[in-house]
């Protein structure tokens, strides 16, 4: 099969790497790709739906795997379906679960899925009145896609009002903030639950935990994710099925009932509160960086699983996930200054030394290969993933590997995995 992976992050490098191991794959293209997928790259943006359709026709692609949310919300799956080419991802109608937080909340409530109490607003006066009525803390969210930055945790009423004014008044997030969601602040530990979905059935991947904040101890600005590991001791494998029963399967039922069955990866961002699990958000694709450690643990060939999802045959084909029993932990190597402004074009060295270590894989993200040199071209640059018999061992190996990598103005968190390790020690 000739396969097209769409995107340019660490997730897409990991997807291309995993798909490349499948005996079913004959040739892999990545659009636009990065410094780690050089020999597969096609210079087309992930939002250029017409260009991608032409590429699929021209290169006679048999199967398409979009990585990020943008092409999905723009309807890449519908466009490929119209061509008769299977595409592993939700339709445009289902991608709204990520593309509109108001839609996601409405669908959750319709499906009876536990989530934070909320209100949806377009009118500033009504939003401000809601804040006065409820008091702080509150969470203010831009409805549309805002690259993970459209969520403001307001500890005081004033902060909440300022956030509302910045979104509805000053249009800080452009049209993504024309509608906002204001919701109850939830306390607990976060967990990522990702499921392969075929429209009707959900197959849970092992648990994973992301590290969204830029600073150690989960402090500072939110980012796309600074590191991840799997499994997360917060939810053992037995607990996952139950969590999927509460947070994923009712949504599949709801979307099917609406005539828009969900196929692809449904990623539920969960908050494990004292009162039980609540859904913070849905993503309609693999998480980045969760994807990288998760795929390191996946022993099964990923292509037949993806095909079964598109065909609606997870159950019929009795698809099961075979996993490596080890823990996997990935640390994101970033440019200092991310998620705000940071320099680009810095040379990164030592990647091969890190990659040569046993049980280690370095996935590229914001890098480009210029005449054999790897240069930075983004904020999150690499994800260094290691397998280990324990989470602690995976962490040790991953940090040993990342220390071999050098760049001026590099930054990475040194506490990836610590929450999980602590939880295991306290058991
Ligand atoms: P979201 O994009 O909705 O997942 O929000 C991004 C991050 O903001 C989440 O991963 C949480 O860390 C935080 N967050 C979102 N909603 C809430 C909430 N209701 N209570 C507490 N934290 C939240
Ligand atoms: N790592 C979180 C996300 O991909 O949205």
XYZ file of C-alpha atoms and ligand atoms in Angstrom:
455
model
C 0.000 0.000 0.000
C 1.078 3.543 -0.726
C 0.438 5.710 2.281
C 0.235 9.436 2.873
C 0.786 10.823 6.377
C -0.298 14.463 6.746
C 1.438 16.812 9.185
C 4.880 17.902 10.361
C 5.122 17.203 14.085
C 6.641 14.545 16.301
C 3.348 12.666 16.113
C 3.601 12.443 12.337
C 7.223 11.251 12.476
C 6.090 8.542 14.908
C 3.148 7.574 12.678
C 5.382 7.358 9.594
C 7.961 5.337 11.564
C 5.332 2.887 12.820
C 3.546 2.544 9.475
C 6.908 1.978 7.791
C 7.306 -1.202 9.866
C 4.135 -2.686 8.412
C 4.626 -5.396 5.797
C 1.573 -3.889 4.093
C 3.288 -0.556 3.440
C 5.227 -0.215 0.218
C 5.855 3.515 0.041
C 5.249 6.348 2.511
C 4.800 10.033 1.775
C 4.668 12.715 4.464
C 3.218 16.158 3.733
C 4.948 18.391 4.643
C 6.993 16.295 7.131
C 10.109 17.433 9.016
C 13.822 16.793 9.356
C 13.143 13.275 10.594
C 11.049 12.181 7.608
C 13.259 13.778 4.943
C 13.221 11.031 2.315
C 9.410 10.860 2.429
C 8.602 14.575 2.412
C 6.300 16.320 -0.044
C 6.203 20.125 0.315
C 2.463 20.574 0.816
C 0.819 22.256 3.780
C -1.463 20.186 6.025
C -4.295 22.642 5.288
C -3.985 22.491 1.479
C -6.885 20.100 0.934
C -6.963 20.558 -2.873
C -3.213 20.049 -3.081
C -3.420 16.901 -0.961
C -6.257 15.538 -3.111
C -4.136 16.098 -6.219
C -1.145 14.437 -4.567
C -3.220 11.370 -3.721
C -4.388 11.103 -7.344
C -0.951 11.722 -8.796
C 0.945 9.326 -6.513
C -1.838 6.723 -6.521
C -2.034 6.753 -2.717
C -4.053 3.880 -1.207
C -4.497 5.081 2.369
C -4.338 8.487 4.073
C -3.444 9.198 7.708
C -3.939 12.809 8.829
C -2.043 13.621 12.040
C -3.273 17.060 13.191
C -6.747 18.452 13.735
C -6.595 21.184 11.097
C -6.974 19.051 7.941
C -9.682 17.033 9.733
C -11.712 20.117 10.597
C -11.248 21.275 6.994
C -12.770 18.027 5.726
C -9.798 16.000 4.463
C -11.591 12.723 5.244
C -14.694 13.752 3.287
C -12.496 14.875 0.364
C -10.657 11.532 0.310
C -13.886 9.594 0.640
C -15.200 11.448 -2.417
C -12.121 10.153 -4.265
C -12.732 6.643 -2.982
C -9.519 6.635 -0.930
C -9.781 5.444 2.684
C -8.666 8.041 5.213
C -8.074 7.229 8.884
C -9.800 10.098 10.633
C -13.218 11.560 11.389
C -15.430 13.388 8.937
C -15.687 17.172 9.064
C -18.965 16.804 10.997
C -17.243 14.715 13.698
C -14.096 16.859 13.757
C -16.283 19.622 15.222
C -15.890 17.754 18.520
C -12.447 19.344 18.588
C -13.107 22.337 16.315
C -15.895 23.728 18.498
C -15.808 23.442 22.262
C -19.456 24.542 22.444
C -20.442 21.713 20.102
C -18.405 19.223 22.134
C -20.102 20.299 25.360
C -23.534 20.062 23.789
C -22.770 16.566 22.464
C -21.409 15.457 25.854
C -24.530 16.613 27.642
C -26.757 14.929 25.029
C -24.793 11.693 25.496
C -24.917 11.884 29.296
C -21.147 12.173 29.682
C -19.849 13.796 32.889
C -18.225 17.171 32.243
C -17.790 20.541 33.979
C -20.939 22.679 34.299
C -20.820 25.445 31.697
C -22.428 28.247 29.750
C -21.916 29.273 26.111
C -21.791 32.972 25.186
C -21.486 35.340 22.262
C -22.737 38.336 24.161
C -20.248 40.053 26.473
C -22.806 41.429 28.952
C -24.367 38.011 29.460
C -20.937 36.424 29.932
C -19.945 39.039 32.533
C -23.237 38.545 34.377
C -22.625 34.761 34.434
C -19.223 35.373 36.039
C -20.766 37.598 38.714
C -23.354 34.953 39.395
C -20.897 32.033 39.707
C -17.734 33.625 41.112
C -14.169 32.360 40.587
C -12.308 30.168 39.862
C -13.630 29.671 36.338
C -12.230 28.468 33.029
C -12.768 30.610 29.926
C -12.397 28.885 26.546
C -12.424 30.181 22.992
C -14.822 27.967 21.025
C -12.616 27.375 17.987
C -9.120 26.044 17.324
C -6.442 28.139 19.027
C -3.412 25.803 19.083
C -3.967 24.925 22.741
C -3.778 28.585 23.776
C -7.478 29.450 23.875
C -8.052 28.260 27.450
C -7.657 30.690 30.341
C -7.861 29.540 33.953
C -9.139 32.521 35.928
C -8.523 32.426 39.671
C -10.408 35.668 40.328
C -13.574 37.298 39.013
C -11.437 40.102 37.554
C -9.230 37.640 35.667
C -12.333 35.905 34.338
C -13.801 39.194 33.141
C -10.504 40.235 31.544
C -10.388 36.904 29.719
C -13.929 37.369 28.417
C -13.133 40.898 27.262
C -9.952 39.739 25.511
C -11.892 37.070 23.607
C -15.273 38.648 22.869
C -14.093 42.273 22.878
C -10.485 42.444 21.652
C -10.786 39.302 19.509
C -7.525 37.931 20.906
C -8.179 34.588 19.218
C -9.852 36.025 16.123
C -13.034 34.302 15.037
C -12.117 31.255 17.172
C -13.262 33.419 20.092
C -16.562 34.678 18.629
C -18.240 32.151 20.870
C -16.830 31.285 24.281
C -17.450 28.592 26.839
C -17.225 29.462 30.523
C -16.993 26.462 32.789
C -16.558 25.248 36.292
C -12.932 24.814 37.409
C -12.193 21.156 38.093
C -9.575 19.877 40.511
C -7.764 16.615 39.905
C -5.097 14.863 37.865
C -5.354 14.726 34.079
C -5.283 11.593 31.968
C -5.312 11.030 28.209
C -7.561 8.223 27.004
C -7.176 7.474 23.307
C -9.368 4.994 21.461
C -9.371 3.548 17.971
C -12.974 4.009 16.795
C -14.848 2.457 13.887
C -18.114 4.382 14.105
C -19.592 1.973 16.608
C -16.848 0.300 18.615
C -13.960 1.714 20.609
C -10.649 -0.007 21.290
C -8.699 1.745 24.062
C -4.988 2.350 23.737
C -3.036 2.112 26.987
C -3.284 5.091 29.312
C -0.984 8.068 28.860
C -0.249 11.263 30.686
C 0.819 14.518 29.068
C 2.647 17.462 30.663
C 0.942 20.541 29.279
C 2.648 23.325 31.240
C 6.002 24.739 30.134
C 7.532 24.702 33.601
C 8.552 21.955 36.016
C 5.921 21.096 38.610
C 3.250 21.975 36.005
C 3.842 25.720 36.267
C 3.692 28.495 33.689
C 2.001 28.756 30.317
C 0.202 25.899 28.622
C 1.941 24.346 25.620
C 1.125 21.633 23.090
C 2.709 19.189 25.567
C 6.255 18.929 26.960
C 6.456 15.184 27.528
C 4.332 12.091 27.996
C 4.482 8.556 29.261
C 2.526 5.341 29.141
C 1.107 3.524 31.009
C -0.034 6.122 33.508
C -0.260 4.586 37.001
C -3.278 6.872 37.514
C -5.359 4.405 35.481
C -4.387 0.775 35.192
C -5.468 -1.135 32.118
C -8.528 -2.657 33.873
C -9.777 0.857 34.640
C -9.484 1.955 31.018
C -12.400 -0.056 29.685
C -14.615 1.406 32.363
C -13.407 4.911 31.581
C -14.102 4.313 27.885
C -17.602 3.122 28.813
C -18.230 6.441 30.543
C -16.405 8.921 28.324
C -16.054 7.502 24.800
C -18.663 4.863 23.949
C -21.714 7.034 24.770
C -20.315 9.692 22.436
C -19.894 7.142 19.627
C -23.527 6.216 20.110
C -24.592 9.861 20.064
C -22.623 10.669 16.908
C -23.998 7.580 15.149
C -27.523 8.564 16.180
C -26.949 11.958 14.545
C -26.024 10.219 11.299
C -22.333 11.123 11.633
C -20.535 8.065 13.035
C -17.072 8.769 14.438
C -14.115 6.942 12.907
C -10.461 7.439 13.737
C -8.811 8.279 17.046
C -11.036 9.788 19.700
C -8.904 11.269 22.443
C -10.723 12.121 25.644
C -8.888 14.591 27.865
C -9.998 13.478 31.323
C -9.870 15.020 34.759
C -9.863 12.447 37.543
C -11.722 14.378 40.243
C -12.773 13.345 43.732
C -16.272 12.954 42.359
C -15.182 10.703 39.544
C -14.043 11.194 35.982
C -15.039 14.274 33.961
C -14.242 15.059 30.332
C -12.288 18.293 29.793
C -12.233 18.109 26.033
C -12.130 15.819 23.029
C -9.444 15.699 20.405
C -10.181 13.896 17.175
C -6.644 12.619 16.558
C -3.596 11.270 18.338
C -2.170 13.579 20.995
C 1.274 15.001 20.459
C 3.446 14.000 22.350
C 1.295 11.107 23.719
C 1.423 9.407 20.318
C 5.193 8.932 20.471
C 5.418 6.817 23.663
C 2.132 5.069 22.807
C 3.403 3.914 19.412
C 6.697 2.790 20.983
C 4.590 0.424 23.116
C 2.369 -0.816 20.296
C 3.538 -4.186 19.040
C 0.671 -4.769 16.601
C 0.887 -3.684 12.994
C -0.963 -0.366 13.045
C -2.231 -0.456 9.457
C -4.782 -3.288 9.789
C -6.167 -1.534 12.876
C -6.556 1.741 11.005
C -8.124 -0.059 8.048
C -10.613 -1.829 10.305
C -11.609 1.519 11.804
C -12.303 3.035 8.388
C -14.241 -0.093 7.332
C -16.271 -0.141 10.557
C -14.961 -3.628 11.319
C -13.031 -3.498 14.596
C -15.361 -6.081 16.092
C -15.976 -8.175 13.013
C -12.230 -8.559 12.451
C -11.683 -9.156 16.172
C -8.955 -6.531 16.320
C -6.934 -6.536 19.549
C -3.941 -4.428 20.485
C -0.710 -6.250 21.184
C 1.578 -4.196 23.402
C 5.133 -4.301 24.657
C 4.907 -4.636 28.432
C 7.505 -1.916 29.108
C 6.826 1.683 30.038
C 7.595 4.367 27.494
C 8.484 7.941 28.328
C 9.114 10.831 25.954
C 10.707 14.190 26.738
C 10.162 17.143 24.416
C 13.307 19.065 23.462
C 12.260 22.638 22.713
C 13.585 26.068 21.850
C 13.956 28.364 24.862
C 11.135 30.912 24.743
C 8.441 28.478 23.543
C 5.386 28.743 23.783
C 5.963 32.469 23.266
C 8.668 33.767 20.919
C 11.872 31.843 20.251
C 14.701 31.886 17.730
C 14.836 29.490 14.762
C 17.576 28.112 12.544
C 19.731 26.801 15.421
C 21.786 23.687 14.719
C 20.937 20.561 16.701
C 23.698 17.965 17.158
C 23.951 14.601 18.864
C 20.645 13.184 17.626
C 22.367 10.152 16.090
C 24.209 9.376 19.325
C 20.936 9.463 21.231
C 19.179 7.366 18.601
C 21.925 4.753 18.714
C 21.127 3.954 22.341
C 19.245 0.765 23.009
C 15.479 1.236 23.557
C 15.643 4.878 22.429
C 13.988 6.618 19.510
C 14.255 10.311 18.727
C 11.263 11.706 16.872
C 11.642 15.018 15.092
C 9.076 17.828 15.251
C 10.062 21.416 14.363
C 13.256 20.531 12.511
C 14.496 20.708 8.961
C 17.399 18.984 7.300
C 19.610 21.390 5.391
C 22.453 19.636 3.562
C 22.660 17.026 6.268
C 22.515 19.506 9.146
C 19.490 19.460 11.441
C 18.224 22.988 12.127
C 15.416 24.124 14.403
C 12.333 25.469 12.663
C 9.776 25.554 15.456
C 9.173 25.574 19.200
C 8.884 21.886 20.006
C 11.845 20.327 18.184
C 12.270 16.680 19.189
C 10.656 14.069 21.367
C 13.166 11.670 22.874
C 11.387 8.441 23.807
C 12.752 5.470 25.748
C 11.327 2.119 26.767
C 12.130 0.761 30.216
C 11.066 -2.122 32.449
C 9.740 0.461 34.883
C 8.635 4.051 34.457
C 11.724 5.148 36.409
C 13.968 3.196 34.050
C 12.255 4.678 30.998
C 12.781 8.115 32.498
C 16.456 7.485 33.262
C 17.168 6.249 29.740
C 15.230 9.030 28.096
C 17.163 11.707 30.005
C 20.482 9.943 29.338
C 19.595 10.146 25.646
C 18.462 13.768 25.661
C 21.712 14.796 27.369
C 23.552 13.688 24.244
C 21.646 16.253 22.200
C 22.919 19.810 21.992
C 21.605 23.129 20.782
C 22.128 26.715 21.813
C 19.027 27.948 23.646
C 17.553 24.511 24.249
C 14.950 23.839 26.924
C 13.295 20.740 28.304
C 11.490 19.838 31.489
C 13.422 17.569 33.809
C 10.442 16.177 35.698
C 8.592 14.234 33.014
C 7.065 11.128 34.609
C 7.586 12.227 38.208
C 3.877 12.307 39.030
C 3.505 8.699 37.916
C 6.688 7.561 39.660
C 5.509 9.179 42.897
C 2.135 7.492 42.606
C 3.840 4.087 42.225
C 6.055 4.742 45.251
C 3.074 5.717 47.399
C 1.157 2.605 46.537
P -8.696 21.916 26.962
O -8.075 22.376 25.669
O -10.124 22.217 27.075
O -8.318 20.531 27.358
O -7.931 22.787 28.075
C -6.526 22.812 28.144
C -6.078 22.580 29.564
O -6.690 23.520 30.432
C -6.484 21.225 30.117
O -5.583 20.228 29.763
C -6.502 21.510 31.606
O -5.180 21.503 32.112
C -7.023 22.909 31.670
N -8.480 22.912 31.852
C -9.423 22.945 30.879
N -10.664 22.941 31.387
C -10.526 22.901 32.727
C -11.453 22.875 33.820
N -12.772 22.912 33.637
N -10.942 22.829 35.059
C -9.600 22.821 35.282
N -8.689 22.850 34.296
C -9.121 22.888 33.023
N -0.815 16.716 23.908
C -2.104 17.264 23.843
C -2.642 17.389 22.502
O -2.137 16.817 21.561
O -3.627 18.069 22.319
